[in-house]
Short mmCIF file of C-alpha atoms in Angstrom, two decimals:
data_model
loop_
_atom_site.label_atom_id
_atom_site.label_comp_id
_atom_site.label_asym_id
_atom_site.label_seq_id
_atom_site.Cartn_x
_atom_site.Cartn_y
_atom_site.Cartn_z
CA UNK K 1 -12.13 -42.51 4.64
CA UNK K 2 -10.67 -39.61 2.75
CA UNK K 3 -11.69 -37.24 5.33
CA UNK K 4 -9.66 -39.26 7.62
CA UNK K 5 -6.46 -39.53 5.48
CA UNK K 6 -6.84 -35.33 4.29
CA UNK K 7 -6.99 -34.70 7.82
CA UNK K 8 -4.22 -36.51 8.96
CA UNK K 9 -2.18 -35.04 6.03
CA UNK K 10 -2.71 -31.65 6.85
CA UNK K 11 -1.76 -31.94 11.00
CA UNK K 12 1.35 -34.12 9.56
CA UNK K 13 2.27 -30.74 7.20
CA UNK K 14 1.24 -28.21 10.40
CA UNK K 15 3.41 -30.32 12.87
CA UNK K 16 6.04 -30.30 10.54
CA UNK K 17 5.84 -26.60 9.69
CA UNK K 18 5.32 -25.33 13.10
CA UNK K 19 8.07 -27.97 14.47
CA UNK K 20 10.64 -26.09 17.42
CA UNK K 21 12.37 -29.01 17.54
CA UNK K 22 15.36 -29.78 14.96
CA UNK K 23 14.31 -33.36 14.90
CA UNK K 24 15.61 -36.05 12.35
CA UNK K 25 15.85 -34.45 8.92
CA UNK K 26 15.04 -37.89 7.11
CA UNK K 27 12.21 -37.97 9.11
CA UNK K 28 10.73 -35.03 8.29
CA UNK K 29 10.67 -35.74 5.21
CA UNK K 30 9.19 -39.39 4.93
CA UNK K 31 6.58 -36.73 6.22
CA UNK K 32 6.57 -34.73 3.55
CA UNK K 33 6.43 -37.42 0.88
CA UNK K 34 3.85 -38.89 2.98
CA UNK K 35 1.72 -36.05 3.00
CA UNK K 36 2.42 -35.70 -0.69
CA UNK K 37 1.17 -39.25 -1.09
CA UNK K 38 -1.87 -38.84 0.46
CA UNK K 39 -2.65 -35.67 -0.72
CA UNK K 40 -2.63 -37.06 -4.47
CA UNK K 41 -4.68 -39.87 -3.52
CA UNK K 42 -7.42 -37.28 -2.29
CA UNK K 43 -6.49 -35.28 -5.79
CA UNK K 44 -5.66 -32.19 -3.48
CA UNK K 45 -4.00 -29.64 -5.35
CA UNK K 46 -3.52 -26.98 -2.45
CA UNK K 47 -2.26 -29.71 -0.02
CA UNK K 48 -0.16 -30.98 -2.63
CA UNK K 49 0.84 -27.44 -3.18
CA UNK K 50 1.97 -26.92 0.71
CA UNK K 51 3.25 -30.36 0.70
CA UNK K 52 5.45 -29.52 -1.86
CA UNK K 53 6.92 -26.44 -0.46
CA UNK K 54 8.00 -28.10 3.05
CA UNK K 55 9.63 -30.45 1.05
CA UNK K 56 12.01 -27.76 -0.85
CA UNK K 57 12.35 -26.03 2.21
CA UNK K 58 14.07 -29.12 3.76
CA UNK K 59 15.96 -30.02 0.73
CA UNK K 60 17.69 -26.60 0.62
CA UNK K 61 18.04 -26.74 3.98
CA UNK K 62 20.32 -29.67 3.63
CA UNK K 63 21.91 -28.00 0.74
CA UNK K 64 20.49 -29.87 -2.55
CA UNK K 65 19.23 -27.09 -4.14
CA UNK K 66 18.69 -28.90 -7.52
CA UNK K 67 16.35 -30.84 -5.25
CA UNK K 68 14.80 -28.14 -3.69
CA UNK K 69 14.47 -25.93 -7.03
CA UNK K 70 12.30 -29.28 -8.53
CA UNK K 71 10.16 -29.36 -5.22
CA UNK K 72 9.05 -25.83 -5.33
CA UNK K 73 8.86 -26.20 -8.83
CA UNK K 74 6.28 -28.47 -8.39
CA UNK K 75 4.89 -26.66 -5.39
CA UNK K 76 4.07 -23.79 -8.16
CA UNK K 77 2.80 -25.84 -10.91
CA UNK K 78 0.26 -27.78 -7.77
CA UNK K 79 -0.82 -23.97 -6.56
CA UNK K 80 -1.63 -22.59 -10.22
CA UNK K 81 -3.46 -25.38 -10.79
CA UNK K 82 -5.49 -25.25 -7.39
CA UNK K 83 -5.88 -21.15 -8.46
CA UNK K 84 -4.62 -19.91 -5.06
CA UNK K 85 -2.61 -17.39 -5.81
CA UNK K 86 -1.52 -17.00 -2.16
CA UNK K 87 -0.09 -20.21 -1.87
CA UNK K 88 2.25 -18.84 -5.12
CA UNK K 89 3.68 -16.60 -3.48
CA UNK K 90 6.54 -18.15 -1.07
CA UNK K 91 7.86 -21.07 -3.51
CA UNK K 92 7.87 -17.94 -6.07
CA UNK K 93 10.30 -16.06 -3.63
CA UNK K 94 12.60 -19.30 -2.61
CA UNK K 95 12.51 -19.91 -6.50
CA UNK K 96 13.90 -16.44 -6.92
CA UNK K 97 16.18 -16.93 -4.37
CA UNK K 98 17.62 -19.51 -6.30
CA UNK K 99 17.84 -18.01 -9.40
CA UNK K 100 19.97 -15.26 -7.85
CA UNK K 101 22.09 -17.80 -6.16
CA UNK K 102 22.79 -19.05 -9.79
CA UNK K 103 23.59 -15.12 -10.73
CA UNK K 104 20.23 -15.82 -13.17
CA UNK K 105 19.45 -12.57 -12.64
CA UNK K 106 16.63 -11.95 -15.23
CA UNK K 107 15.11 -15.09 -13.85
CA UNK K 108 15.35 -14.25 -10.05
CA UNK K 109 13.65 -10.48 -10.80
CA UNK K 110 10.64 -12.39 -12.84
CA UNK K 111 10.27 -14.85 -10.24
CA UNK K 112 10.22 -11.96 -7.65
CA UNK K 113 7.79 -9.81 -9.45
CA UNK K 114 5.39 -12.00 -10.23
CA UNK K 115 5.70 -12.43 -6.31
CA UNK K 116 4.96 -9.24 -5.30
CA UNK K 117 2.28 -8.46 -7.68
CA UNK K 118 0.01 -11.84 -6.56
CA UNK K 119 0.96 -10.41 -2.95
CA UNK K 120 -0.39 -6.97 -3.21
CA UNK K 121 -3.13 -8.30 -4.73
CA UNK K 122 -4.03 -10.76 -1.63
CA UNK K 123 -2.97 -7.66 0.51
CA UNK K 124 0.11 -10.22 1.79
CA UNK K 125 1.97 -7.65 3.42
CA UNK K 126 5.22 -10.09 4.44
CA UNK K 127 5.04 -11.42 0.79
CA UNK K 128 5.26 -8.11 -0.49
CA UNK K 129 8.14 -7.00 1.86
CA UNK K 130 10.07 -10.55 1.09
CA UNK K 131 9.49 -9.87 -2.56
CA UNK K 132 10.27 -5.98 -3.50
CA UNK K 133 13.80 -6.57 -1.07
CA UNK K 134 15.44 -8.63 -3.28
CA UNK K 135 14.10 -6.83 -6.57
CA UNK K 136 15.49 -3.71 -4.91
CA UNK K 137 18.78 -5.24 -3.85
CA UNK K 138 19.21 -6.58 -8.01
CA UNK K 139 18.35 -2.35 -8.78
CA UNK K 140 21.12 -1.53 -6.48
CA UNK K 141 23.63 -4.45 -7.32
CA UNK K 142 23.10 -2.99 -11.20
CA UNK K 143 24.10 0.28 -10.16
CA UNK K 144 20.35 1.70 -10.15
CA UNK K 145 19.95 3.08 -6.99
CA UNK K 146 17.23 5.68 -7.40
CA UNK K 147 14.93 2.65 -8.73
CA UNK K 148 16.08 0.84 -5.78
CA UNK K 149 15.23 3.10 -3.06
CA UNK K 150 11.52 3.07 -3.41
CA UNK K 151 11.35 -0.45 -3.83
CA UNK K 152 13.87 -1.19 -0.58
CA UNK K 153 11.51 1.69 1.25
CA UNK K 154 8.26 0.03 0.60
CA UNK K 155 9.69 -3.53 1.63
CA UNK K 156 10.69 -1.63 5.07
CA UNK K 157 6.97 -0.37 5.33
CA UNK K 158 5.52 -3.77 4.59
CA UNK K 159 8.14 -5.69 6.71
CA UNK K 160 7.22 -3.18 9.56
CA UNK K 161 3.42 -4.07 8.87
CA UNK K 162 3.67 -7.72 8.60
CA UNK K 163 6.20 -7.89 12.32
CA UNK K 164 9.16 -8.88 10.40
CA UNK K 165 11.76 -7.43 11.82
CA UNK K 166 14.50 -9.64 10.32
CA UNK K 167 12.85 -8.48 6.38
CA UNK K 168 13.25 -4.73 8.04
CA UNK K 169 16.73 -4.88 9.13
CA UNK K 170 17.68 -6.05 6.01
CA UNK K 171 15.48 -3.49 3.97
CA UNK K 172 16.74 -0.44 6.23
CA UNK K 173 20.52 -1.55 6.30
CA UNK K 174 20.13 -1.56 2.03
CA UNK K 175 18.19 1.78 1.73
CA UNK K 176 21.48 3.21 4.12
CA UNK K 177 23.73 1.38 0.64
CA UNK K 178 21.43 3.04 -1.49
CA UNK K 179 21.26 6.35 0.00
CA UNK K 180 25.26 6.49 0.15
CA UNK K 181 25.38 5.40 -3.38
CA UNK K 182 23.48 8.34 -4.24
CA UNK K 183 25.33 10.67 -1.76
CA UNK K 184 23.11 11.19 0.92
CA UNK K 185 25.64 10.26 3.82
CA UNK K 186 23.69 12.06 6.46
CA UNK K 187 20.45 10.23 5.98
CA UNK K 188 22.19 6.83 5.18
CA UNK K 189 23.86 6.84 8.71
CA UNK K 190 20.41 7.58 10.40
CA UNK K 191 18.98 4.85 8.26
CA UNK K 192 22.08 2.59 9.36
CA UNK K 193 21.53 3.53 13.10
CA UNK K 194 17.60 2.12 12.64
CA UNK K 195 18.92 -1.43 11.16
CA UNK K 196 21.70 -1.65 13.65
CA UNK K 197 18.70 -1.21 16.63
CA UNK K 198 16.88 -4.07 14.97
CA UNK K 199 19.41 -6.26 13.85
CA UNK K 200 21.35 -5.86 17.61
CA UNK K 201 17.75 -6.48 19.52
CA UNK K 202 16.86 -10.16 17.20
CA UNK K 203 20.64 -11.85 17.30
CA UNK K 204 20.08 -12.51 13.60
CA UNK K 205 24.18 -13.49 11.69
CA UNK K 206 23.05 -13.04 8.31
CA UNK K 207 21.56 -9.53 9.25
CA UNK K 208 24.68 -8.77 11.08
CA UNK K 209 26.11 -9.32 8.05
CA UNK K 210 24.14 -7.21 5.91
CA UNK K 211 24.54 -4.36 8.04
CA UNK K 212 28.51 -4.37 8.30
CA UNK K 213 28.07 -4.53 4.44
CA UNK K 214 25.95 -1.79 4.68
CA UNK K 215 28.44 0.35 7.48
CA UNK K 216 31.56 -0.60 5.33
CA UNK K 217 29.95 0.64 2.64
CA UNK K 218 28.90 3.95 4.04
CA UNK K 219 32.45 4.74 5.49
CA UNK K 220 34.46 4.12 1.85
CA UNK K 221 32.52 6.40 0.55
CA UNK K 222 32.98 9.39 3.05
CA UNK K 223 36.38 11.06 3.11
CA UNK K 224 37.18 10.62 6.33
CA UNK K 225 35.23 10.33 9.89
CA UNK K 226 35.26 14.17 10.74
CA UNK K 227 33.55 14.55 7.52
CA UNK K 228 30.74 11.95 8.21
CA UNK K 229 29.79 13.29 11.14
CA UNK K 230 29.94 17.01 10.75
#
């Protein structure tokens, strides 16, 4: 019956979601679009909405981001129409993401607001963190970094609260840019010693990557190394 099939949609989407193992992409998703399919056949909107988002996930995994961009388009337009604003609130972000990635700027800092307001509102403390990093990194890529320091320091606080250390790293490694941009060397090297203790303990490349952006940063804009550390 339909119990039957919702059920066996929704451990398809958890096994998929929770999944350590790599596994065949093109199997994963035949179950997504399965789960999709039986999800509109129940007239789910939430399922469809979480069915949606694994499947963008997996498309811009493999790289099709035009793909991936429809599917959490789609994963948006299921969740407004279920009115869970939760569920909003990660295809919002990766739709963001995307927008930057295009250098849609305007676009990625609506997406992202609209992120972070439905995730203060839910008290989503990771959604919040994922959300005001990237509007604080657009502040400090258009040369705002005063605007972009509270933002990047509540994203820390949040990522702290929510256990993400990787959303920290990132936040504390881009309060040390903004802090040097607005001449506080002193306090952007302690703040670059915190992400370097988080970033070195979880192995994480890209926020390696951010944080040598962050040190290289820091040391052009000191005069010389006796300086920095007087």
């Amino acid at each position: 019956g339909d119990t039957r099939v919702g059920v066996r949609a929704s451990i398809a989407l958890s096994e998929l979601h929770y999944s350590t193992k790599p596994g065949d992409i093109a199997d994963h998703r035949r179950e997504a679009e399965r789960a999709i399919r039986e999800f509109e056949q129940l007239g789910d909107e939430l399922g469809l909405a979480r069915a949606w988002d694994l499947l963008a996930s997996l498309h811009h995994g493999q790289g099709q981001s035009a793909a991936a961009q429809e599917a959490w388009e789609r994963s948006i337009e299921y969740a407004r129409r279920a009115g869970t604003p939760g569920a909003l609130v990660e295809p919002l972000i990766a739709q963001g993401k995307l927008a930057e990635a295009r250098g849609d700027w305007d676009g990625a800092e609506a997406y992202f607001q609209e992120a972070l307001d439905l995730a203060r509102a839910a008290g989503d403390a990771w959604g919040a963190a994922s959300a005001l990093l990237p509007l604080g990194s657009i502040a400090l890529s258009g040369g705002e970094p005063s605007r972009a320091l509270p933002l990047l320091e509540e994203s820390a606080e949040r990522a702290s609260e929510s256990g993400d250390r990787e959303v920290f790293s990132h936040a504390t490694a881009t309060i040390a840019r903004s802090l040097a941009a607005l001449g506080k060397l002193h306090d952007s090297r302690y703040k670059l010693r915190d992400a370097a203790a988080v970033a070195f303990e979880i192995l994480n490349p890209l926020g390696d990557m951010f944080l040598l952006e962050a040190a290289a940063i820091w040391l052009a804009s000191v005069s010389s190394w006796s300086a920095a550390v007087e």
